[in-house]
Short mmCIF file of C-alpha atoms and ligand atoms in Angstrom, two decimals:
data_model
loop_
_atom_site.label_atom_id
_atom_site.label_comp_id
_atom_site.label_asym_id
_atom_site.label_seq_id
_atom_site.Cartn_x
_atom_site.Cartn_y
_atom_site.Cartn_z
CA UNK D 1 11.44 -58.21 20.66
CA UNK D 2 10.28 -56.03 17.75
CA UNK D 3 7.71 -53.46 17.20
CA UNK D 4 4.80 -53.95 14.88
CA UNK D 5 5.62 -53.37 11.33
CA UNK D 6 5.44 -49.99 9.92
CA UNK D 7 3.36 -50.37 6.66
CA UNK D 8 1.73 -47.83 4.53
CA UNK D 9 -1.44 -49.75 2.95
CA UNK D 10 -1.39 -49.04 -0.98
CA UNK D 11 -5.02 -48.38 -0.87
CA UNK D 12 -5.03 -46.06 2.14
CA UNK D 13 -7.46 -43.16 2.17
CA UNK D 14 -9.34 -44.68 -1.09
CA UNK D 15 -13.07 -45.41 -0.93
CA UNK D 16 -14.20 -48.81 0.90
CA UNK D 17 -16.69 -49.53 -2.05
CA UNK D 18 -14.61 -51.87 -4.52
CA UNK D 19 -15.84 -50.32 -7.75
CA UNK D 20 -15.01 -46.42 -6.49
CA UNK D 21 -11.93 -48.00 -4.85
CA UNK D 22 -10.67 -49.44 -8.27
CA UNK D 23 -11.39 -46.24 -10.14
CA UNK D 24 -9.57 -44.06 -7.35
CA UNK D 25 -6.62 -46.28 -7.75
CA UNK D 26 -6.40 -45.50 -11.44
CA UNK D 27 -6.97 -41.98 -11.04
CA UNK D 28 -4.19 -41.84 -8.26
CA UNK D 29 -1.84 -43.98 -10.62
CA UNK D 30 -2.15 -40.68 -13.22
CA UNK D 31 -1.04 -38.18 -10.59
CA UNK D 32 1.13 -39.97 -8.23
CA UNK D 33 4.51 -39.26 -9.49
CA UNK D 34 3.42 -35.54 -10.72
CA UNK D 35 6.16 -33.00 -9.61
CA UNK D 36 5.26 -31.08 -6.19
CA UNK D 37 4.47 -27.59 -6.31
CA UNK D 38 4.61 -26.07 -2.91
CA UNK D 39 3.34 -22.19 -3.39
CA UNK D 40 2.72 -21.60 0.22
CA UNK D 41 4.90 -23.10 3.08
CA UNK D 42 7.23 -22.11 5.66
CA UNK D 43 10.51 -24.15 5.29
CA UNK D 44 13.60 -22.24 6.10
CA UNK D 45 15.67 -21.04 3.05
CA UNK D 46 18.75 -21.27 4.79
CA UNK D 47 18.44 -25.05 4.61
CA UNK D 48 18.93 -24.98 0.90
CA UNK D 49 21.18 -22.37 0.93
CA UNK D 50 23.95 -23.96 3.33
CA UNK D 51 22.81 -27.30 2.16
CA UNK D 52 24.24 -28.68 5.79
CA UNK D 53 23.18 -32.05 7.36
CA UNK D 54 19.83 -31.96 9.41
CA UNK D 55 21.40 -32.42 12.94
CA UNK D 56 19.18 -35.31 14.38
CA UNK D 57 15.98 -36.94 14.48
CA UNK D 58 14.46 -35.06 17.11
CA UNK D 59 15.52 -31.65 15.68
CA UNK D 60 14.06 -32.71 12.39
CA UNK D 61 10.80 -34.30 13.74
CA UNK D 62 9.83 -32.80 16.96
CA UNK D 63 11.40 -29.73 18.31
CA UNK D 64 10.50 -27.43 15.25
CA UNK D 65 7.00 -28.92 14.68
CA UNK D 66 4.18 -27.51 16.58
CA UNK D 67 1.87 -29.90 15.35
CA UNK D 68 3.67 -32.55 17.05
CA UNK D 69 4.57 -31.02 20.36
CA UNK D 70 1.08 -29.53 20.93
CA UNK D 71 -0.72 -33.10 21.29
CA UNK D 72 2.35 -34.33 23.77
CA UNK D 73 1.66 -31.01 25.65
CA UNK D 74 -1.97 -31.34 25.66
CA UNK D 75 -1.25 -34.93 27.67
CA UNK D 76 0.55 -33.25 30.45
CA UNK D 77 4.63 -33.28 28.76
CA UNK D 78 6.31 -30.33 29.55
CA UNK D 79 7.71 -28.50 26.65
CA UNK D 80 10.85 -28.02 27.97
CA UNK D 81 11.17 -32.13 28.16
CA UNK D 82 10.67 -31.85 24.26
CA UNK D 83 13.81 -29.56 24.25
CA UNK D 84 11.42 -26.18 23.08
CA UNK D 85 13.65 -23.44 23.91
CA UNK D 86 12.69 -20.95 26.81
CA UNK D 87 12.48 -17.39 26.31
CA UNK D 88 14.20 -16.76 29.63
CA UNK D 89 16.85 -19.15 28.61
CA UNK D 90 16.34 -21.24 31.72
CA UNK D 91 17.49 -25.14 30.89
CA UNK D 92 15.64 -27.36 28.68
CA UNK D 93 16.22 -31.13 27.67
CA UNK D 94 19.37 -31.23 25.33
CA UNK D 95 19.71 -34.67 24.85
CA UNK D 96 18.13 -35.73 21.51
CA UNK D 97 17.62 -39.38 22.10
CA UNK D 98 15.85 -38.65 25.26
CA UNK D 99 13.40 -36.40 23.33
CA UNK D 100 12.88 -38.96 21.04
CA UNK D 101 12.17 -41.40 23.55
CA UNK D 102 9.42 -39.40 25.37
CA UNK D 103 8.05 -38.77 21.65
CA UNK D 104 8.17 -42.57 21.08
CA UNK D 105 6.74 -43.48 24.21
CA UNK D 106 3.47 -41.20 23.33
CA UNK D 107 3.50 -41.79 19.50
CA UNK D 108 -0.14 -43.75 20.31
CA UNK D 109 -1.50 -40.34 21.05
CA UNK D 110 -1.44 -39.79 17.15
CA UNK D 111 -3.43 -42.46 16.41
CA UNK D 112 -6.28 -41.12 13.66
CA UNK D 113 -4.54 -37.58 12.98
CA UNK D 114 -2.73 -36.59 10.02
CA UNK D 115 0.24 -36.03 11.67
CA UNK D 116 0.47 -39.88 12.10
CA UNK D 117 -0.05 -40.30 8.57
CA UNK D 118 2.61 -37.95 7.52
CA UNK D 119 5.22 -39.15 10.17
CA UNK D 120 4.87 -43.06 9.06
CA UNK D 121 5.26 -41.84 5.47
CA UNK D 122 8.21 -40.26 6.09
CA UNK D 123 9.73 -42.67 8.23
CA UNK D 124 8.96 -45.44 5.85
CA UNK D 125 9.53 -43.81 2.49
CA UNK D 126 12.27 -41.37 3.26
CA UNK D 127 14.13 -43.47 5.84
CA UNK D 128 13.21 -46.87 5.32
CA UNK D 129 12.08 -47.69 8.76
CA UNK D 130 10.27 -50.98 9.04
CA UNK D 131 8.90 -50.79 12.49
CA UNK D 132 6.22 -48.86 13.75
CA UNK D 133 7.46 -46.49 16.40
CA UNK D 134 6.90 -47.48 19.88
CA UNK D 135 8.72 -46.95 23.36
CA UNK D 136 10.44 -50.60 22.24
CA UNK D 137 11.44 -49.65 18.99
CA UNK D 138 12.51 -45.63 19.87
CA UNK D 139 16.15 -46.28 19.74
CA UNK D 140 16.40 -48.45 16.65
CA UNK D 141 14.39 -45.85 14.53
CA UNK D 142 16.33 -42.77 16.09
CA UNK D 143 19.74 -44.60 15.11
CA UNK D 144 18.56 -45.33 11.57
CA UNK D 145 17.22 -41.73 11.02
CA UNK D 146 20.14 -40.12 12.25
CA UNK D 147 22.48 -42.74 10.11
CA UNK D 148 20.66 -41.50 7.20
CA UNK D 149 20.88 -38.03 8.13
CA UNK D 150 24.67 -38.31 7.93
CA UNK D 151 24.84 -39.27 4.51
CA UNK D 152 24.91 -36.92 1.45
CA UNK D 153 21.81 -38.03 -0.06
CA UNK D 154 19.97 -36.83 2.96
CA UNK D 155 21.11 -33.33 2.69
CA UNK D 156 18.14 -30.60 2.18
CA UNK D 157 19.08 -30.22 -1.82
CA UNK D 158 19.33 -34.03 -2.36
CA UNK D 159 15.95 -34.52 -0.58
CA UNK D 160 14.45 -31.46 -2.22
CA UNK D 161 15.31 -33.33 -5.53
CA UNK D 162 14.18 -36.80 -4.45
CA UNK D 163 10.81 -35.42 -3.47
CA UNK D 164 10.28 -34.09 -6.77
CA UNK D 165 9.66 -30.52 -5.89
CA UNK D 166 9.25 -28.36 -8.93
CA UNK D 167 9.01 -24.92 -6.82
CA UNK D 168 8.73 -24.34 -3.28
CA UNK D 169 7.86 -20.80 -1.75
CA UNK D 170 8.75 -19.67 1.84
CA UNK D 171 7.26 -16.77 3.48
CA UNK D 172 9.45 -13.84 4.54
CA UNK D 173 8.89 -10.28 6.47
CA UNK D 174 9.44 -7.29 4.25
CA UNK D 175 12.39 -6.62 6.74
CA UNK D 176 14.32 -9.71 5.68
CA UNK D 177 17.18 -9.06 3.38
CA UNK D 178 16.48 -12.36 1.61
CA UNK D 179 20.28 -13.37 1.97
CA UNK D 180 19.52 -17.03 1.97
CA UNK D 181 17.56 -16.58 -1.19
CA UNK D 182 20.40 -14.45 -2.73
CA UNK D 183 22.92 -17.12 -2.02
CA UNK D 184 20.68 -19.87 -3.34
CA UNK D 185 20.32 -18.25 -6.56
CA UNK D 186 24.17 -17.57 -6.79
CA UNK D 187 25.03 -20.97 -5.85
CA UNK D 188 23.99 -22.61 -9.52
CA UNK D 189 21.65 -25.25 -8.09
CA UNK D 190 18.89 -25.59 -10.12
CA UNK D 191 16.16 -25.99 -7.21
CA UNK D 192 13.51 -23.44 -7.44
CA UNK D 193 13.15 -21.96 -4.15
CA UNK D 194 11.12 -18.76 -4.15
CA UNK D 195 10.21 -16.12 -1.43
CA UNK D 196 6.63 -14.54 -0.35
CA UNK D 197 5.80 -11.34 0.90
CA UNK D 198 4.41 -11.60 4.41
CA UNK D 199 4.08 -8.01 5.73
CA UNK D 200 2.33 -8.85 8.73
CA UNK D 201 4.98 -7.74 11.18
CA UNK D 202 4.55 -4.14 9.49
CA UNK D 203 0.99 -4.23 8.85
CA UNK D 204 -0.20 -5.27 12.11
CA UNK D 205 -0.17 -2.50 15.07
CA UNK D 206 -0.64 -5.20 17.43
CA UNK D 207 2.34 -7.32 16.40
CA UNK D 208 4.98 -7.04 19.05
CA UNK D 209 7.51 -4.55 17.81
CA UNK D 210 5.32 -2.92 15.19
CA UNK D 211 6.72 0.87 15.46
CA UNK D 212 10.34 -0.21 15.35
CA UNK D 213 9.47 -2.47 12.10
CA UNK D 214 7.94 0.55 10.71
CA UNK D 215 11.09 2.55 11.10
CA UNK D 216 13.36 -0.24 9.96
CA UNK D 217 10.94 -0.55 6.73
CA UNK D 218 11.93 3.24 6.39
CA UNK D 219 15.24 3.05 6.94
CA UNK D 220 15.36 -0.07 4.32
CA UNK D 221 13.60 1.90 1.62
CA UNK D 222 14.91 5.50 2.47
CA UNK D 223 11.21 6.35 2.55
CA UNK D 224 9.61 8.22 5.29
CA UNK D 225 7.19 5.41 6.84
CA UNK D 226 5.69 7.87 9.36
CA UNK D 227 3.75 9.52 6.37
CA UNK D 228 0.86 7.04 4.84
CA UNK D 229 2.24 7.92 1.03
CA UNK D 230 5.80 6.88 2.27
CA UNK D 231 4.77 3.80 4.32
CA UNK D 232 3.04 2.65 1.10
CA UNK D 233 5.91 3.60 -1.08
CA UNK D 234 8.05 1.49 1.07
CA UNK D 235 5.75 -1.37 0.78
CA UNK D 236 5.76 -1.10 -3.07
CA UNK D 237 9.72 -1.04 -3.05
CA UNK D 238 9.61 -4.23 -0.76
CA UNK D 239 7.39 -6.13 -2.98
CA UNK D 240 9.29 -5.06 -6.22
CA UNK D 241 12.56 -6.48 -4.32
CA UNK D 242 10.58 -9.91 -3.45
CA UNK D 243 9.26 -10.15 -6.78
CA UNK D 244 12.82 -9.69 -8.09
CA UNK D 245 13.92 -12.74 -6.03
CA UNK D 246 11.33 -14.86 -7.36
CA UNK D 247 8.05 -14.01 -5.34
CA UNK D 248 4.89 -14.59 -7.16
CA UNK D 249 2.66 -14.11 -4.17
CA UNK D 250 1.85 -12.22 -0.91
CA UNK D 251 0.48 -13.82 2.17
CA UNK D 252 -1.64 -12.03 4.95
CA UNK D 253 -1.97 -13.43 8.29
CA UNK D 254 -4.80 -11.39 9.91
CA UNK D 255 -7.28 -12.12 13.03
CA UNK D 256 -10.33 -11.53 10.83
CA UNK D 257 -11.33 -10.89 6.75
CA UNK D 258 -11.81 -7.19 7.55
CA UNK D 259 -11.22 -4.79 4.99
CA UNK D 260 -11.32 -0.88 4.51
CA UNK D 261 -11.39 1.45 2.05
CA UNK D 262 -10.63 4.89 3.94
CA UNK D 263 -9.89 8.23 2.67
CA UNK D 264 -6.26 9.27 3.06
CA UNK D 265 -6.48 11.69 6.02
CA UNK D 266 -8.01 8.66 7.83
CA UNK D 267 -5.34 6.59 6.95
CA UNK D 268 -2.54 9.00 7.93
CA UNK D 269 -4.46 9.23 11.52
CA UNK D 270 -4.61 5.38 11.82
CA UNK D 271 -0.94 5.33 10.90
CA UNK D 272 -0.04 8.14 13.54
CA UNK D 273 -2.08 6.53 16.26
CA UNK D 274 -0.51 3.00 15.47
CA UNK D 275 2.98 4.22 15.63
CA UNK D 276 2.28 6.28 18.92
CA UNK D 277 1.06 2.78 20.57
CA UNK D 278 -2.25 4.51 20.90
CA UNK D 279 -4.45 2.85 18.36
CA UNK D 280 -7.53 1.05 20.29
CA UNK D 281 -8.22 -2.62 19.27
CA UNK D 282 -10.91 -1.38 16.50
CA UNK D 283 -8.01 1.16 14.99
CA UNK D 284 -5.60 -1.68 14.85
CA UNK D 285 -8.20 -3.58 13.05
CA UNK D 286 -9.01 -0.89 10.79
CA UNK D 287 -5.43 -0.16 9.88
CA UNK D 288 -4.98 -3.98 8.90
CA UNK D 289 -8.20 -4.15 7.08
CA UNK D 290 -7.22 -0.96 5.04
CA UNK D 291 -3.90 -2.71 4.26
CA UNK D 292 -5.57 -5.59 2.88
CA UNK D 293 -7.22 -3.19 0.49
CA UNK D 294 -3.90 -1.37 -0.34
CA UNK D 295 -2.00 -4.80 -1.06
CA UNK D 296 -4.82 -5.64 -3.29
CA UNK D 297 -4.23 -2.31 -5.29
CA UNK D 298 -0.49 -3.10 -5.21
CA UNK D 299 -1.25 -6.49 -6.51
CA UNK D 300 -3.34 -5.41 -9.31
CA UNK D 301 -0.07 -3.17 -10.39
CA UNK D 302 2.80 -5.87 -9.76
CA UNK D 303 0.91 -8.93 -10.40
CA UNK D 304 1.80 -10.62 -6.96
CA UNK D 305 -1.05 -13.13 -6.14
CA UNK D 306 -2.76 -12.32 -2.76
CA UNK D 307 -3.16 -14.98 0.00
CA UNK D 308 -5.60 -13.98 3.05
CA UNK D 309 -5.41 -16.62 5.90
CA UNK D 310 -7.70 -15.10 8.62
CA UNK D 311 -9.14 -16.35 11.74
CA UNK D 312 -6.27 -17.60 14.03
CA UNK D 313 -6.46 -16.05 17.52
CA UNK D 314 -2.68 -16.34 18.09
CA UNK D 315 -1.04 -17.30 21.32
CA UNK D 316 -3.97 -18.15 23.02
CA UNK D 317 -2.32 -19.54 26.24
CA UNK D 318 -0.72 -16.70 27.89
CA UNK D 319 1.60 -18.70 29.95
CA UNK D 320 3.07 -20.76 26.73
CA UNK D 321 3.21 -17.31 24.96
CA UNK D 322 5.23 -16.01 28.21
CA UNK D 323 7.73 -18.86 28.40
CA UNK D 324 8.14 -19.80 24.74
CA UNK D 325 6.82 -17.01 22.72
CA UNK D 326 4.99 -17.24 19.27
CA UNK D 327 3.94 -20.12 16.94
CA UNK D 328 3.99 -22.77 20.01
CA UNK D 329 1.06 -24.67 19.00
CA UNK D 330 -1.31 -22.38 21.32
CA UNK D 331 -3.19 -20.55 18.23
CA UNK D 332 -6.91 -21.23 17.94
CA UNK D 333 -9.41 -21.11 14.98
CA UNK D 334 -12.25 -18.35 15.45
CA UNK D 335 -15.60 -17.89 13.56
CA UNK D 336 -14.73 -16.00 10.73
CA UNK D 337 -17.12 -13.59 8.51
CA UNK D 338 -16.65 -12.97 4.89
CA UNK D 339 -19.33 -11.67 3.09
CA UNK D 340 -19.32 -8.47 4.88
CA UNK D 341 -15.69 -8.12 5.89
CA UNK D 342 -14.61 -8.43 2.19
CA UNK D 343 -17.14 -6.04 0.95
CA UNK D 344 -15.01 -2.88 1.08
CA UNK D 345 -12.05 -4.50 -0.77
CA UNK D 346 -14.56 -6.11 -3.39
CA UNK D 347 -16.53 -2.92 -3.87
CA UNK D 348 -13.31 -1.53 -5.18
CA UNK D 349 -11.37 -4.41 -6.87
CA UNK D 350 -13.68 -7.60 -7.08
CA UNK D 351 -14.34 -7.28 -10.42
CA UNK D 352 -10.95 -6.91 -11.94
CA UNK D 353 -9.76 -9.81 -14.19
CA UNK D 354 -6.02 -9.36 -13.37
CA UNK D 355 -5.84 -9.96 -9.77
CA UNK D 356 -6.29 -13.27 -7.87
CA UNK D 357 -6.90 -13.16 -4.23
CA UNK D 358 -7.03 -16.65 -2.48
CA UNK D 359 -9.02 -17.08 0.67
CA UNK D 360 -8.26 -19.81 3.53
CA UNK D 361 -10.52 -20.41 6.51
CA UNK D 362 -10.24 -21.76 9.79
CA UNK D 363 -13.91 -21.80 10.00
CA UNK D 364 -15.59 -24.65 8.04
CA UNK D 365 -18.91 -23.52 8.60
CA UNK D 366 -18.09 -20.59 6.23
CA UNK D 367 -17.25 -23.14 3.12
CA UNK D 368 -20.83 -23.50 1.92
CA UNK D 369 -22.63 -20.47 3.13
CA UNK D 370 -19.68 -17.79 2.56
CA UNK D 371 -16.95 -18.82 0.70
CA UNK D 372 -18.04 -20.99 -2.21
CA UNK D 373 -20.78 -18.17 -3.20
CA UNK D 374 -18.05 -15.56 -3.02
CA UNK D 375 -15.46 -17.52 -4.98
CA UNK D 376 -18.32 -18.96 -7.44
CA UNK D 377 -19.04 -15.03 -8.02
CA UNK D 378 -16.24 -12.38 -7.89
CA UNK D 379 -13.78 -12.87 -10.72
CA UNK D 380 -10.59 -12.00 -8.25
CA UNK D 381 -11.56 -14.64 -5.71
CA UNK D 382 -10.33 -18.35 -5.32
CA UNK D 383 -10.55 -20.57 -2.52
CA UNK D 384 -7.50 -21.97 -0.98
CA UNK D 385 -6.97 -25.75 0.19
CA UNK D 386 -8.09 -26.70 3.51
CA UNK D 387 -5.54 -25.43 5.85
CA UNK D 388 -3.84 -26.17 9.41
CA UNK D 389 -6.46 -27.99 11.68
CA UNK D 390 -8.46 -28.95 8.60
CA UNK D 391 -5.18 -30.24 6.54
CA UNK D 392 -6.49 -33.71 7.04
CA UNK D 393 -8.17 -36.29 4.78
CA UNK D 394 -11.51 -35.52 6.64
CA UNK D 395 -11.15 -31.78 6.24
CA UNK D 396 -10.38 -32.03 2.46
CA UNK D 397 -13.38 -34.23 1.83
CA UNK D 398 -15.55 -31.38 3.99
CA UNK D 399 -14.08 -29.01 1.72
CA UNK D 400 -14.80 -30.66 -1.70
CA UNK D 401 -18.13 -31.60 -0.66
CA UNK D 402 -19.10 -28.20 0.60
CA UNK D 403 -17.68 -25.94 -2.00
CA UNK D 404 -17.80 -27.99 -5.08
CA UNK D 405 -21.49 -27.34 -5.34
CA UNK D 406 -21.40 -23.60 -5.98
CA UNK D 407 -17.82 -22.80 -6.55
CA UNK D 408 -17.04 -25.64 -8.79
CA UNK D 409 -13.23 -27.10 -9.04
CA UNK D 410 -11.78 -24.45 -10.84
CA UNK D 411 -12.40 -21.79 -8.48
CA UNK D 412 -9.93 -23.64 -6.15
CA UNK D 413 -6.05 -23.44 -6.15
CA UNK D 414 -4.68 -27.16 -5.91
CA UNK D 415 -2.99 -28.06 -2.65
CA UNK D 416 -0.73 -26.08 -0.25
CA UNK D 417 1.29 -27.92 2.27
CA UNK D 418 1.95 -24.80 4.36
CA UNK D 419 4.32 -26.51 6.32
CA UNK D 420 7.95 -25.92 8.21
CA UNK D 421 8.07 -29.91 8.36
CA UNK D 422 10.13 -30.66 5.36
CA UNK D 423 10.00 -34.13 5.59
CA UNK D 424 6.34 -34.30 5.38
CA UNK D 425 6.00 -32.50 2.40
CA UNK D 426 5.65 -35.60 -0.01
CA UNK D 427 3.15 -37.08 2.87
CA UNK D 428 0.98 -34.25 2.73
CA UNK D 429 0.61 -33.96 -0.99
CA UNK D 430 0.19 -37.74 -1.44
CA UNK D 431 -2.81 -37.50 1.09
CA UNK D 432 -4.14 -34.33 -0.93
CA UNK D 433 -3.79 -36.42 -4.12
CA UNK D 434 -5.48 -39.52 -2.59
CA UNK D 435 -8.24 -37.93 -1.30
CA UNK D 436 -9.04 -35.94 -4.24
CA UNK D 437 -9.00 -39.01 -6.31
CA UNK D 438 -11.51 -40.75 -3.80
CA UNK D 439 -13.80 -37.90 -4.16
CA UNK D 440 -13.69 -37.80 -7.92
CA UNK D 441 -14.04 -41.49 -7.98
CA UNK D 442 -17.13 -41.07 -5.79
CA UNK D 443 -18.50 -38.50 -8.27
CA UNK D 444 -18.11 -40.99 -11.30
CA UNK D 445 -19.71 -43.89 -9.39
CA UNK D 446 -22.68 -41.39 -8.73
CA UNK D 447 -22.93 -41.16 -12.40
CA UNK D 448 -22.45 -37.17 -11.74
CA UNK D 449 -19.22 -36.73 -13.94
CA UNK D 450 -18.00 -38.99 -16.54
CA UNK D 451 -14.86 -41.25 -16.16
CA UNK D 452 -12.87 -39.14 -18.81
CA UNK D 453 -13.77 -36.05 -17.05
CA UNK D 454 -12.24 -37.46 -13.42
CA UNK D 455 -9.14 -38.31 -15.61
CA UNK D 456 -8.97 -34.52 -16.78
CA UNK D 457 -9.68 -33.38 -13.25
CA UNK D 458 -7.39 -35.31 -11.25
CA UNK D 459 -3.84 -33.65 -12.61
CA UNK D 460 -5.55 -30.53 -12.43
CA UNK D 461 -6.27 -30.73 -8.62
CA UNK D 462 -2.88 -32.03 -8.02
CA UNK D 463 -0.73 -29.85 -10.31
CA UNK D 464 -2.48 -27.67 -12.85
CA UNK D 465 -4.56 -25.25 -10.87
CA UNK D 466 -1.83 -24.28 -8.59
CA UNK D 467 0.81 -23.78 -11.22
CA UNK D 468 -1.64 -21.26 -12.91
CA UNK D 469 -3.22 -19.52 -9.78
CA UNK D 470 0.07 -19.16 -8.17
CA UNK D 471 1.74 -18.06 -11.62
CA UNK D 472 4.39 -20.91 -11.24
ZN1 ZN P 1 1.03 -20.34 6.04
#
């Protein structure tokens, strides 16, 4: 018995209309082989530093990827059965083959999702799998992937080169010593892996362990982080270190896009209350909002590009949080205001020419109403690509359809894969390139731009815009 063949149609995601499809193909042919720029993501720098083999197919594709296991969880499969470690150390499934079989038996759940596109792309192009994953083909695919992983050409650095990654950014907390990055730089390998400054653990009073983190930040930088000026100086110090280790950007994952511009005495009072653990939810929000404005000020001085990722209500499911902790697929999007929320920051820095703030959203209703008008006016603002739940062919089309009218193409910044799933990186960039070519082909077929302009835009969307916006 065999499973159905695993096929990647060469015209996948292109328009169904023959003339537009023909042009999309021609456009795609010019960008398909461009190097990958991955300026925002969450791969583990230790992979590249150690260059150890990935352990097995389940540890590679299932256990670390909440895009995958949240879907299985939604259909009643216990996270324990997928090998997700529990906080209390209680036993979970350890047998990688068994975990893989559970996944394979439920692979149909991913029909129509981008996760399915990414996984099939990786199975076929990276591992040479020829059968679609089903309960019946589970073992053969598992064995094939594991046999590959044991070979030197499937180690992280070899795959990095094979994937044609020009540069990849990881994200680290200011408290991270960046040892893996340091080892990487000393190793003589010429793959470019850079860090990004992600200060959420020390700027969010509601982050578990905030007080300890701020004290640690003080110890690391020999600043008195209980004073507002010392706290800011500590950030400047760590940012300089991150920049020396290759960082070109910062990233801020906040519940909202709120910014504040408060007097120093008010800032000190907020810091006092945050450290004492007595800040109200609104004061915590003001603290985070003030820190966005402070980070913009620091970016103006040190040149790091600032990214704001608002609108995710983290750990929505208290039981999953209790048993498994953060980042377990239980984060949910919320409506997000930008026009009012960003005003304090924009009033102060919106007209600068040497500052770039890249905005992301999980609230697609803000594209045409708020984000495109903001980015289509303020010199500091650019729009990040569709993110997380919207990193899908439909999400990419909705983005282009709703922001291009007001922000154009040049206030956008190309594609980010934003992933911890290393194997999905080529697939994600391929999907973005195909969908952008499809969008451009449609504009040409409606006689809204010339063919020559579409050919000029395609490499910009795949490569040039990201290279310039992120200073790569
Ligand atoms: Zn991210």
